[in-house]
């Protein structure tokens, strides 16, 4: 188990809830990446001044949690009616938005909620704000003394098993790339591989997102716009930092 924590490396990378638990246990900063769509939707919300409360997916307590926190509860994409906010980032691009939003998701949100129990900071990153997140970390931490755990949320197979989703490797790799340039030189081989994956698509990220499995799933379900928003690499300067159980803009 010690080896699985990638100890000895200041910049780490792994997948899913189990990977997050392993590499973020003693990390100073944990970065959650769920490009299609939790952390993309998170950045669109935070850009608009909305505080986001992550919550477990398909949990009946979400309604009561939203009520007690004076927040609106986002619904699943396929269940959203006109005017409702869902996991689709496009539903947050409208004039009137709530001040607080409970945003459940089966992957990124669930991982973020688990990481909120740790000792370090938890930050949400997507392709939209990967550079901003890395800059925020570098401005506040010494690379020689700070361990950063970058977690790709991944998706799920129908049986509930983890499906590594390449778009999350790209988003994680973008964060890792910027951190390595900022001075983190003890990079685990796992993080090196994610960085290489990002570099392979960085010049054509829009088409790459459209062509990958998760992108194709969204296009065929009628959510091409969500993929386009996720491809807005480098357009957001927000840094969603989990304070208690609420993501707010640390920037």
XYZ file of N, CA and C in Angstrom:
753
model
N 0.837 -1.220 0.000
C 0.000 0.000 0.000
C 0.863 1.259 0.000
N 2.027 1.198 0.665
C 2.901 2.366 0.704
C 3.330 2.763 -0.703
N 3.678 1.773 -1.537
C 4.099 2.067 -2.903
C 2.964 2.703 -3.698
N 1.738 2.270 -3.453
C 0.596 2.789 -4.184
C 0.312 4.258 -3.859
N 0.858 4.743 -2.771
C 0.676 6.157 -2.421
C 1.652 7.065 -3.162
N 2.566 6.472 -3.938
C 3.547 7.229 -4.718
C 4.396 8.123 -3.812
N 4.717 7.621 -2.634
C 5.531 8.385 -1.701
C 6.914 8.627 -2.289
N 7.484 9.757 -1.942
C 8.754 10.169 -2.505
C 8.599 11.063 -3.717
N 7.357 11.218 -4.175
C 7.082 12.083 -5.317
C 6.226 13.265 -4.862
N 6.672 14.461 -5.193
C 5.925 15.649 -4.801
C 4.731 15.930 -5.687
N 4.689 15.291 -6.854
C 3.589 15.485 -7.799
C 3.104 14.108 -8.223
N 1.852 13.792 -7.860
C 1.323 12.437 -8.016
C 0.069 12.439 -8.876
N -0.255 11.273 -9.426
C -1.458 11.139 -10.255
C -2.046 9.741 -10.085
N -3.387 9.708 -9.948
C -4.066 8.416 -9.932
C -5.533 8.609 -10.319
N -6.263 7.489 -10.301
C -7.632 7.457 -10.821
C -8.668 7.151 -9.744
N -9.822 7.809 -9.838
C -11.004 7.424 -9.092
C -10.913 7.609 -7.595
N -11.956 7.124 -6.930
C -12.059 7.317 -5.484
C -10.959 6.559 -4.742
N -10.685 5.334 -5.164
C -9.635 4.557 -4.493
C -8.266 5.193 -4.715
N -8.006 5.649 -5.939
C -6.736 6.306 -6.216
C -6.588 7.597 -5.434
N -7.680 8.349 -5.322
C -7.651 9.591 -4.548
C -7.327 9.310 -3.087
N -7.958 8.282 -2.541
C -7.711 7.921 -1.144
C -6.253 7.549 -0.925
N -5.654 6.880 -1.914
C -4.268 6.429 -1.776
C -3.279 7.588 -1.847
N -3.374 8.404 -2.894
C -2.307 9.398 -3.111
C -2.529 10.713 -2.382
N -3.763 10.979 -1.954
C -4.045 12.261 -1.306
C -4.039 12.175 0.213
N -3.767 11.009 0.753
C -3.873 10.811 2.197
C -3.021 11.799 2.978
N -1.787 12.022 2.529
C -0.910 12.969 3.229
C -0.491 14.119 2.319
N -1.244 14.348 1.262
C -0.902 15.424 0.328
C -1.285 16.781 0.908
N -0.555 17.803 0.509
C -0.878 19.163 0.929
C -2.013 19.752 0.091
N -2.070 19.369 -1.178
C -3.127 19.836 -2.076
C -3.603 18.652 -2.911
N -4.917 18.490 -3.005
C -5.507 17.488 -3.888
C -6.298 18.217 -4.976
N -6.095 17.813 -6.213
C -6.776 18.425 -7.356
C -7.663 17.374 -8.002
N -8.957 17.645 -8.062
C -9.917 16.726 -8.673
C -10.215 17.183 -10.096
N -10.159 16.246 -11.043
C -10.398 16.558 -12.450
C -11.492 15.636 -12.987
N -12.577 16.231 -13.456
C -13.695 15.482 -14.046
C -14.217 16.327 -15.204
N -13.556 16.214 -16.349
C -13.748 17.154 -17.457
C -15.154 17.091 -18.040
N -15.718 15.911 -18.157
C -17.070 15.760 -18.713
C -17.961 15.050 -17.692
N -18.401 15.767 -16.552
C -18.561 17.199 -16.616
C -18.426 17.901 -15.282
N -18.257 17.195 -14.149
C -18.394 17.871 -12.863
C -17.511 19.100 -12.736
N -16.197 18.966 -12.992
C -15.346 20.124 -12.728
C -15.474 21.200 -13.811
N -15.896 20.831 -15.017
C -16.206 21.867 -16.012
C -17.426 22.661 -15.569
N -18.471 21.956 -15.149
C -19.672 22.633 -14.646
C -19.340 23.461 -13.409
N -18.479 22.932 -12.556
C -18.039 23.662 -11.367
C -17.393 24.988 -11.751
N -16.501 24.980 -12.742
C -15.832 26.225 -13.106
C -16.791 27.226 -13.727
N -17.735 26.746 -14.512
C -18.729 27.665 -15.091
C -19.557 28.298 -13.976
N -19.917 27.497 -12.976
C -20.694 28.023 -11.848
C -19.885 29.040 -11.056
N -18.657 28.698 -10.710
C -17.826 29.597 -9.900
C -17.499 30.869 -10.679
N -17.280 30.755 -11.983
C -17.089 31.952 -12.808
C -18.263 32.915 -12.672
N -19.451 32.353 -12.497
C -20.668 33.167 -12.404
C -20.975 33.597 -10.976
N -20.092 33.274 -10.019
C -20.294 33.688 -8.637
C -21.145 32.747 -7.811
N -21.362 31.525 -8.306
C -22.182 30.545 -7.586
C -21.287 29.679 -6.699
N -21.636 29.547 -5.426
C -20.949 28.634 -4.518
C -21.512 27.231 -4.735
N -20.624 26.236 -4.849
C -21.039 24.880 -5.211
C -20.758 23.910 -4.072
N -21.779 23.144 -3.720
C -21.660 22.119 -2.684
C -21.641 20.751 -3.361
N -20.518 20.036 -3.347
C -20.501 18.692 -3.930
C -21.303 17.722 -3.071
N -21.879 16.718 -3.710
C -22.663 15.734 -2.953
C -22.635 14.406 -3.698
N -22.824 13.336 -2.941
C -22.840 12.010 -3.536
C -23.986 11.877 -4.547
N -23.743 11.071 -5.563
C -24.716 10.834 -6.618
C -25.812 9.875 -6.145
N -27.030 10.152 -6.584
C -28.162 9.262 -6.327
C -28.360 9.002 -4.839
N -28.191 10.047 -4.058
C -28.369 9.967 -2.608
C -29.651 10.713 -2.255
N -30.597 10.013 -1.649
C -31.907 10.593 -1.348
C -31.810 11.777 -0.396
N -30.694 11.897 0.316
C -30.541 12.999 1.267
C -30.175 14.316 0.597
N -29.950 14.287 -0.713
C -29.532 15.506 -1.414
C -30.585 16.601 -1.339
N -31.860 16.229 -1.433
C -32.936 17.216 -1.390
C -32.934 17.951 -0.057
N -32.828 17.200 1.024
C -32.810 17.809 2.353
C -31.535 18.615 2.570
N -30.416 18.113 2.035
C -29.155 18.835 2.167
C -29.257 20.196 1.494
N -29.833 20.229 0.298
C -29.994 21.503 -0.411
C -30.926 22.435 0.360
N -31.982 21.886 0.920
C -32.937 22.716 1.657
C -32.293 23.344 2.887
N -31.532 22.549 3.632
C -30.927 23.068 4.862
C -29.791 24.036 4.576
N -29.199 23.943 3.391
C -28.107 24.844 3.039
C -28.581 26.011 2.177
N -29.896 26.155 2.040
C -30.471 27.250 1.256
C -29.878 27.277 -0.152
N -29.882 26.098 -0.775
C -29.267 25.945 -2.095
C -30.250 25.285 -3.057
N -29.981 25.449 -4.335
C -30.724 24.764 -5.387
C -30.025 23.436 -5.668
N -30.796 22.382 -5.888
C -30.247 21.073 -6.183
C -30.213 20.850 -7.690
N -29.023 20.604 -8.229
C -28.895 20.281 -9.651
C -29.377 18.850 -9.885
N -29.905 18.602 -11.070
C -30.425 17.285 -11.412
C -29.546 16.669 -12.502
N -29.792 15.403 -12.802
C -29.074 14.753 -13.888
C -29.464 15.346 -15.233
N -28.556 15.271 -16.190
C -28.815 15.857 -17.510
C -30.139 15.378 -18.103
N -30.329 14.069 -18.102
C -31.486 13.500 -18.788
C -32.797 13.801 -18.081
N -32.713 14.190 -16.802
C -33.932 14.468 -16.036
C -34.279 15.953 -15.990
N -33.403 16.796 -16.503
C -33.610 18.244 -16.381
C -34.747 18.714 -17.280
N -35.611 19.532 -16.709
C -36.678 20.174 -17.469
C -36.222 21.587 -17.844
N -36.904 22.216 -18.779
C -36.503 23.580 -19.179
C -36.384 24.509 -17.972
N -35.265 25.199 -17.871
C -35.035 26.134 -16.773
C -34.346 25.536 -15.574
N -34.233 24.196 -15.508
C -33.561 23.560 -14.373
C -32.053 23.476 -14.615
N -31.294 23.544 -13.516
C -29.843 23.377 -13.585
C -29.513 21.898 -13.434
N -28.593 21.438 -14.261
C -28.178 20.040 -14.209
C -26.658 19.962 -14.236
N -26.133 18.748 -14.405
C -24.691 18.574 -14.571
C -24.190 19.165 -15.878
N -25.094 19.520 -16.760
C -24.701 20.157 -18.014
C -24.234 21.582 -17.748
N -22.983 21.919 -18.089
C -22.511 23.288 -17.832
C -23.303 24.341 -18.599
N -23.916 23.947 -19.703
C -24.708 24.900 -20.480
C -25.887 25.445 -19.688
N -26.396 24.683 -18.712
C -27.546 25.149 -17.929
C -27.162 26.253 -16.953
N -25.861 26.495 -16.803
C -25.402 27.570 -15.919
C -25.010 28.818 -16.689
N -25.275 28.815 -17.967
C -25.007 30.010 -18.774
C -26.335 30.684 -19.103
N -26.860 31.308 -18.077
C -28.104 32.045 -18.209
C -28.064 33.203 -17.224
N -28.916 34.201 -17.394
C -28.778 35.427 -16.600
C -28.987 35.256 -15.104
N -29.973 34.485 -14.684
C -30.322 34.420 -13.266
C -29.941 33.060 -12.706
N -29.036 33.081 -11.743
C -28.538 31.853 -11.146
C -28.660 31.930 -9.627
N -28.741 30.784 -8.952
C -28.800 30.789 -7.485
C -27.446 31.153 -6.882
N -27.450 31.563 -5.638
C -26.195 31.862 -4.960
C -25.455 30.588 -4.573
N -26.211 29.521 -4.305
C -25.617 28.258 -3.849
C -26.250 27.111 -4.625
N -25.418 26.154 -4.989
C -25.873 25.028 -5.810
C -25.310 23.725 -5.257
N -26.181 22.768 -4.965
C -25.741 21.411 -4.638
C -25.597 20.661 -5.954
N -24.385 20.172 -6.220
C -24.073 19.573 -7.521
C -23.580 18.135 -7.328
N -24.502 17.167 -7.316
C -24.070 15.771 -7.203
C -23.523 15.273 -8.534
N -22.595 14.334 -8.457
C -22.145 13.614 -9.648
C -21.577 12.280 -9.180
N -21.616 11.264 -10.035
C -21.156 9.945 -9.594
C -19.653 9.842 -9.432
N -18.914 10.782 -9.984
C -17.458 10.653 -9.987
C -16.783 11.837 -9.295
N -16.649 12.963 -9.992
C -15.905 14.090 -9.449
C -16.449 14.622 -8.138
N -17.764 14.773 -8.056
C -18.364 15.327 -6.842
C -18.182 14.385 -5.664
N -18.366 13.096 -5.906
C -18.195 12.103 -4.847
C -16.759 12.086 -4.333
N -15.798 12.181 -5.243
C -14.385 12.215 -4.842
C -14.077 13.481 -4.057
N -14.576 14.621 -4.518
C -14.327 15.885 -3.821
C -14.874 15.841 -2.400
N -16.066 15.277 -2.257
C -16.643 15.202 -0.919
C -15.787 14.341 0.002
N -15.252 13.242 -0.527
C -14.371 12.398 0.277
C -13.084 13.134 0.654
N -12.519 13.855 -0.295
C -11.270 14.558 -0.033
C -11.448 15.720 0.935
N -12.668 16.196 1.081
C -12.917 17.285 2.037
C -12.603 16.852 3.463
N -12.519 15.553 3.680
C -12.234 15.028 5.015
C -10.733 14.991 5.308
N -9.907 15.286 4.301
C -8.464 15.225 4.482
C -7.891 16.484 5.088
N -6.577 16.488 5.265
C -5.912 17.612 5.932
C -5.528 18.720 4.972
N -5.372 18.407 3.700
C -4.907 19.395 2.739
C -6.040 20.114 2.033
N -5.660 21.017 1.133
C -6.647 21.733 0.330
C -7.161 20.828 -0.779
N -8.425 21.039 -1.165
C -9.018 20.315 -2.283
C -9.464 21.350 -3.315
N -9.023 21.175 -4.558
C -9.275 22.136 -5.624
C -9.903 21.403 -6.807
N -10.816 22.067 -7.503
C -11.431 21.497 -8.692
C -10.805 22.074 -9.950
N -10.395 21.191 -10.873
C -9.750 21.651 -12.107
C -10.377 20.989 -13.324
N -10.425 21.743 -14.394
C -10.847 21.241 -15.699
C -9.880 21.800 -16.729
N -10.113 21.518 -17.982
C -9.278 22.124 -19.015
C -9.452 23.631 -19.041
N -10.616 24.125 -18.620
C -10.892 25.554 -18.639
C -9.983 26.323 -17.681
N -9.636 25.722 -16.543
C -8.902 26.478 -15.520
C -7.650 25.775 -15.021
N -7.122 24.820 -15.797
C -5.951 24.061 -15.343
C -4.770 24.977 -15.038
N -4.515 25.926 -15.910
C -3.386 26.838 -15.687
C -3.614 27.706 -14.455
N -4.840 28.192 -14.272
C -5.144 29.024 -13.114
C -4.957 28.249 -11.816
N -5.383 26.995 -11.798
C -5.215 26.161 -10.608
C -3.736 25.951 -10.300
N -2.950 25.624 -11.311
C -1.514 25.410 -11.097
C -0.830 26.683 -10.614
N -1.214 27.815 -11.176
C -0.633 29.098 -10.755
C -0.982 29.396 -9.302
N -2.230 29.133 -8.928
C -2.679 29.359 -7.547
C -1.875 28.505 -6.570
N -1.664 27.235 -6.933
C -0.881 26.346 -6.067
C 0.560 26.840 -5.967
N 1.157 27.187 -7.115
C 2.555 27.615 -7.133
C 2.769 28.924 -6.376
N 1.791 29.806 -6.410
C 1.912 31.083 -5.712
C 1.869 30.920 -4.195
N 1.318 29.822 -3.718
C 1.100 29.640 -2.279
C 1.952 28.546 -1.652
N 2.670 27.794 -2.475
C 3.394 26.644 -1.938
C 4.789 26.543 -2.546
N 5.702 26.049 -1.748
C 7.073 25.786 -2.175
C 7.115 24.400 -2.813
N 7.526 24.302 -4.089
C 7.553 22.988 -4.737
C 8.396 21.956 -3.997
N 9.443 22.398 -3.327
C 10.321 21.459 -2.633
C 9.696 20.895 -1.364
N 8.648 21.532 -0.874
C 8.063 21.132 0.399
C 6.593 20.725 0.292
N 6.039 20.734 -0.906
C 4.595 20.553 -1.079
C 4.288 19.346 -1.950
N 3.434 18.489 -1.442
C 2.964 17.335 -2.210
C 1.604 17.645 -2.815
N 1.485 17.475 -4.117
C 0.237 17.703 -4.832
C -0.228 16.383 -5.436
N -1.463 16.011 -5.136
C -2.066 14.794 -5.675
C -3.136 15.188 -6.689
N -2.945 14.800 -7.942
C -3.897 15.123 -8.998
C -4.691 13.863 -9.318
N -6.012 13.960 -9.213
C -6.881 12.789 -9.342
C -7.788 12.936 -10.554
N -7.682 12.003 -11.485
C -8.615 11.929 -12.599
C -9.822 11.111 -12.147
N -11.003 11.709 -12.213
C -12.183 11.046 -11.671
C -12.549 9.784 -12.438
N -12.448 9.838 -13.781
C -12.868 8.704 -14.586
C -14.383 8.590 -14.652
N -14.836 7.588 -15.382
C -16.261 7.292 -15.504
C -16.523 5.896 -14.948
N -17.746 5.400 -15.142
C -18.087 4.080 -14.619
C -18.641 3.195 -15.733
N -18.240 1.933 -15.692
C -18.859 0.935 -16.535
C -20.248 0.609 -15.976
N -21.107 -0.025 -16.749
C -22.462 -0.346 -16.240
C -22.464 -1.147 -14.943
N -21.407 -1.931 -14.698
C -21.360 -2.709 -13.457
C -20.812 -1.911 -12.274
N -20.520 -0.622 -12.501
C -20.025 0.229 -11.424
C -18.528 0.309 -11.327
N -17.811 -0.468 -12.136
C -16.355 -0.422 -12.103
C -15.813 0.843 -12.753
N -14.609 1.208 -12.382
C -13.982 2.421 -12.914
C -13.653 2.255 -14.393
N -14.074 3.227 -15.193
C -13.629 3.306 -16.590
C -12.709 4.508 -16.713
N -11.391 4.288 -16.854
C -10.502 5.430 -17.053
C -10.947 6.220 -18.278
N -11.178 7.506 -18.102
C -11.693 8.372 -19.169
C -10.564 9.281 -19.622
N -10.205 9.165 -20.898
C -8.998 9.827 -21.372
C -9.058 11.335 -21.191
N -10.267 11.929 -21.258
C -10.358 13.380 -21.112
C -9.933 13.830 -19.713
N -10.126 12.964 -18.716
C -9.685 13.318 -17.364
C -8.168 13.208 -17.232
N -7.581 12.266 -17.962
C -6.113 12.207 -18.005
C -5.562 13.473 -18.655
N -6.232 13.965 -19.701
C -5.775 15.203 -20.346
C -5.869 16.385 -19.381
N -7.005 16.505 -18.682
C -7.160 17.614 -17.744
C -6.154 17.549 -16.616
N -5.957 16.348 -16.075
C -4.957 16.176 -15.024
C -3.566 16.478 -15.561
N -3.296 16.015 -16.780
C -1.992 16.256 -17.381
C -1.712 17.725 -17.606
N -2.759 18.493 -17.918
C -2.587 19.936 -18.101
C -2.165 20.593 -16.789
N -2.804 20.197 -15.686
C -2.413 20.733 -14.373
C -0.983 20.326 -14.051
N -0.667 19.065 -14.262
C 0.672 18.554 -13.967
C 1.725 19.266 -14.815
N 1.416 19.499 -16.079
C 2.352 20.186 -16.971
C 2.693 21.572 -16.437
N 1.688 22.327 -16.037
C 1.927 23.679 -15.515
C 2.681 23.634 -14.190
N 2.377 22.654 -13.332
C 3.084 22.554 -12.054
C 4.549 22.158 -12.265
N 4.800 21.257 -13.205
C 6.185 20.871 -13.490
C 6.983 22.065 -13.994
N 6.347 22.903 -14.807
C 7.023 24.106 -15.288
C 7.256 25.107 -14.151
N 6.414 25.017 -13.095
C 6.536 25.947 -11.969
C 7.530 25.470 -10.915
N 8.132 24.303 -11.126
C 9.183 23.890 -10.196
C 9.012 22.537 -9.546
N 7.900 21.867 -9.718
C 7.742 20.526 -9.149
C 8.546 19.558 -10.014
N 9.638 19.018 -9.461
C 10.488 18.149 -10.262
C 10.490 16.697 -9.796
N 9.903 16.426 -8.642
C 9.775 15.043 -8.179
C 8.410 14.525 -8.649
N 8.344 14.198 -9.943
C 7.085 13.829 -10.583
C 7.011 12.305 -10.711
N 5.930 11.715 -10.233
C 5.808 10.262 -10.315
C 5.670 9.819 -11.766
N 6.046 8.582 -12.090
C 5.858 8.086 -13.456
C 4.407 8.156 -13.908
N 3.490 7.957 -12.972
C 2.065 8.060 -13.317
C 1.720 9.472 -13.756
N 2.249 10.468 -13.041
C 2.012 11.862 -13.411
C 2.701 12.217 -14.725
N 3.880 11.650 -14.955
C 4.581 11.873 -16.223
C 3.735 11.386 -17.395
N 3.072 10.238 -17.215
C 2.261 9.691 -18.303
C 1.049 10.570 -18.591
N 0.445 11.124 -17.545
C -0.690 12.020 -17.763
C -0.249 13.299 -18.463
N 0.910 13.795 -18.087
C 1.447 14.991 -18.746
C 1.681 14.739 -20.229
N 2.219 13.579 -20.553
C 2.464 13.235 -21.952
C 1.153 13.111 -22.720
N 0.130 12.567 -22.072
C -1.174 12.445 -22.729
C -1.737 13.822 -23.071
N -1.596 14.777 -22.154
C -2.067 16.126 -22.424
C -1.301 16.767 -23.576
N 0.007 16.631 -23.565
C 0.808 17.244 -24.617
C 0.453 16.695 -25.998
N -0.001 15.449 -26.040
C -0.338 14.826 -27.322
C -1.580 15.444 -27.966
N -2.453 16.070 -27.155
C -3.707 16.612 -27.703
C -3.835 18.118 -27.502
N -2.869 18.735 -26.864
C -3.009 20.144 -26.472
C -3.289 21.070 -27.650
N -2.789 20.728 -28.826
C -2.981 21.590 -29.985
C -4.290 21.322 -30.718
N -5.024 20.306 -30.297
C -6.288 19.975 -30.972
C -7.285 19.418 -29.966
N -7.412 20.125 -28.837
C -8.197 19.582 -27.731
C -9.683 19.491 -28.065
N -10.211 20.424 -28.857
C -11.628 20.392 -29.186
C -12.017 19.143 -29.954
N -11.286 18.849 -30.999
C -11.576 17.653 -31.789
C -11.309 16.376 -30.997
N -10.295 16.414 -30.154
C -9.986 15.242 -29.341
C -11.117 14.939 -28.365
N -11.668 15.973 -27.755
C -12.790 15.767 -26.839
C -14.012 15.239 -27.569
N -14.268 15.763 -28.745
C -15.418 15.292 -29.519
C -15.261 13.839 -29.942
N -14.036 13.402 -30.180
C -13.800 12.060 -30.694
C -13.699 10.994 -29.610
N -13.406 11.386 -28.356
C -13.219 10.393 -27.302
C -14.557 9.781 -26.899
N -14.503 8.665 -26.192
C -15.712 7.917 -25.840
C -16.724 8.786 -25.097
N -16.268 9.495 -24.057
C -17.196 10.307 -23.263
C -17.788 11.436 -24.095
N -16.974 12.034 -24.971
C -17.483 13.077 -25.841
C -18.528 12.552 -26.792
N -18.281 11.390 -27.382
C -19.247 10.788 -28.287
C -20.552 10.442 -27.570
N -20.446 9.984 -26.330
C -21.659 9.687 -25.554
C -22.520 10.938 -25.400
N -21.866 12.063 -25.081
C -22.615 13.301 -24.900
C -23.193 13.811 -26.217
N -22.428 13.743 -27.291
C -22.926 14.192 -28.587
C -24.154 13.397 -28.992
N -24.098 12.096 -28.839
C -25.215 11.240 -29.234
C -26.432 11.429 -28.333
N -26.198 11.895 -27.118
C -27.317 12.173 -26.205
C -27.870 13.586 -26.386
N -27.287 14.357 -27.304
C -27.792 15.703 -27.576
C -27.109 16.800 -26.800
N -25.912 16.522 -26.247
C -25.213 17.507 -25.414
C -23.876 17.914 -26.017
N -23.850 18.139 -27.316
C -22.625 18.592 -27.983
C -22.102 19.883 -27.344
N -22.991 20.761 -26.922
C -22.571 22.014 -26.315
C -21.750 21.829 -25.062
N -22.006 20.770 -24.301
C -21.229 20.511 -23.090
C -19.778 20.186 -23.431
N -19.583 19.468 -24.520
C -18.229 19.129 -24.957
C -17.496 20.395 -25.405
N -18.205 21.254 -26.110
C -17.595 22.505 -26.565
C -17.173 23.377 -25.382
N -17.992 23.427 -24.348
C -17.632 24.217 -23.160
C -16.410 23.611 -22.465
N -16.385 22.283 -22.373
C -15.240 21.614 -21.750
C -13.948 21.885 -22.498
N -14.055 22.164 -23.796
C -12.870 22.393 -24.626
C -12.350 23.822 -24.554
N -12.957 24.669 -23.730
C -12.527 26.064 -23.614
C -11.255 26.162 -22.761
N -10.210 25.525 -23.224
C -8.974 25.422 -22.443
C -8.368 26.794 -22.162
N -8.061 27.019 -20.890
C -7.379 28.239 -20.485
C -8.234 29.486 -20.420
N -9.550 29.356 -20.522
C -10.413 30.542 -20.556
C -10.863 31.009 -19.180
N -10.733 30.170 -18.171
C -11.220 30.524 -16.836
C -10.058 30.785 -15.885
N -10.182 31.838 -15.087
C -9.179 32.150 -14.073
C -9.652 31.769 -12.670
N -10.810 31.137 -12.577
C -11.306 30.781 -11.245
C -10.538 29.585 -10.691
N -10.496 29.511 -9.360
C -9.857 28.392 -8.667
C -10.824 27.908 -7.589
N -11.661 26.924 -7.914
C -12.622 26.437 -6.918
C -11.923 25.669 -5.800
N -11.957 26.240 -4.617
C -11.315 25.629 -3.448
C -12.405 25.195 -2.483
N -12.302 23.976 -1.985
C -13.312 23.452 -1.072
C -13.045 23.975 0.330
N -13.962 24.800 0.813
C -13.893 25.325 2.170
C -15.030 24.708 2.970
N -14.695 23.781 3.857
C -15.746 23.010 4.502
C -16.378 22.099 3.477
N -17.658 22.321 3.187
C -18.328 21.505 2.175
C -18.772 22.350 0.974
N -18.130 23.499 0.777
C -18.526 24.419 -0.289
C -17.313 24.814 -1.128
N -17.438 24.698 -2.433
C -16.420 25.239 -3.338
C -16.657 26.725 -3.531
N -15.620 27.513 -3.252
C -15.656 28.958 -3.505
C -14.403 29.325 -4.290
N -14.405 30.499 -4.878
C -13.300 30.900 -5.730
C -12.119 31.375 -4.885
N -11.061 30.592 -4.851
C -9.868 30.967 -4.119
C -9.049 32.033 -4.801
N -9.347 32.272 -6.097
C -8.588 33.283 -6.830
C -8.989 34.681 -6.416
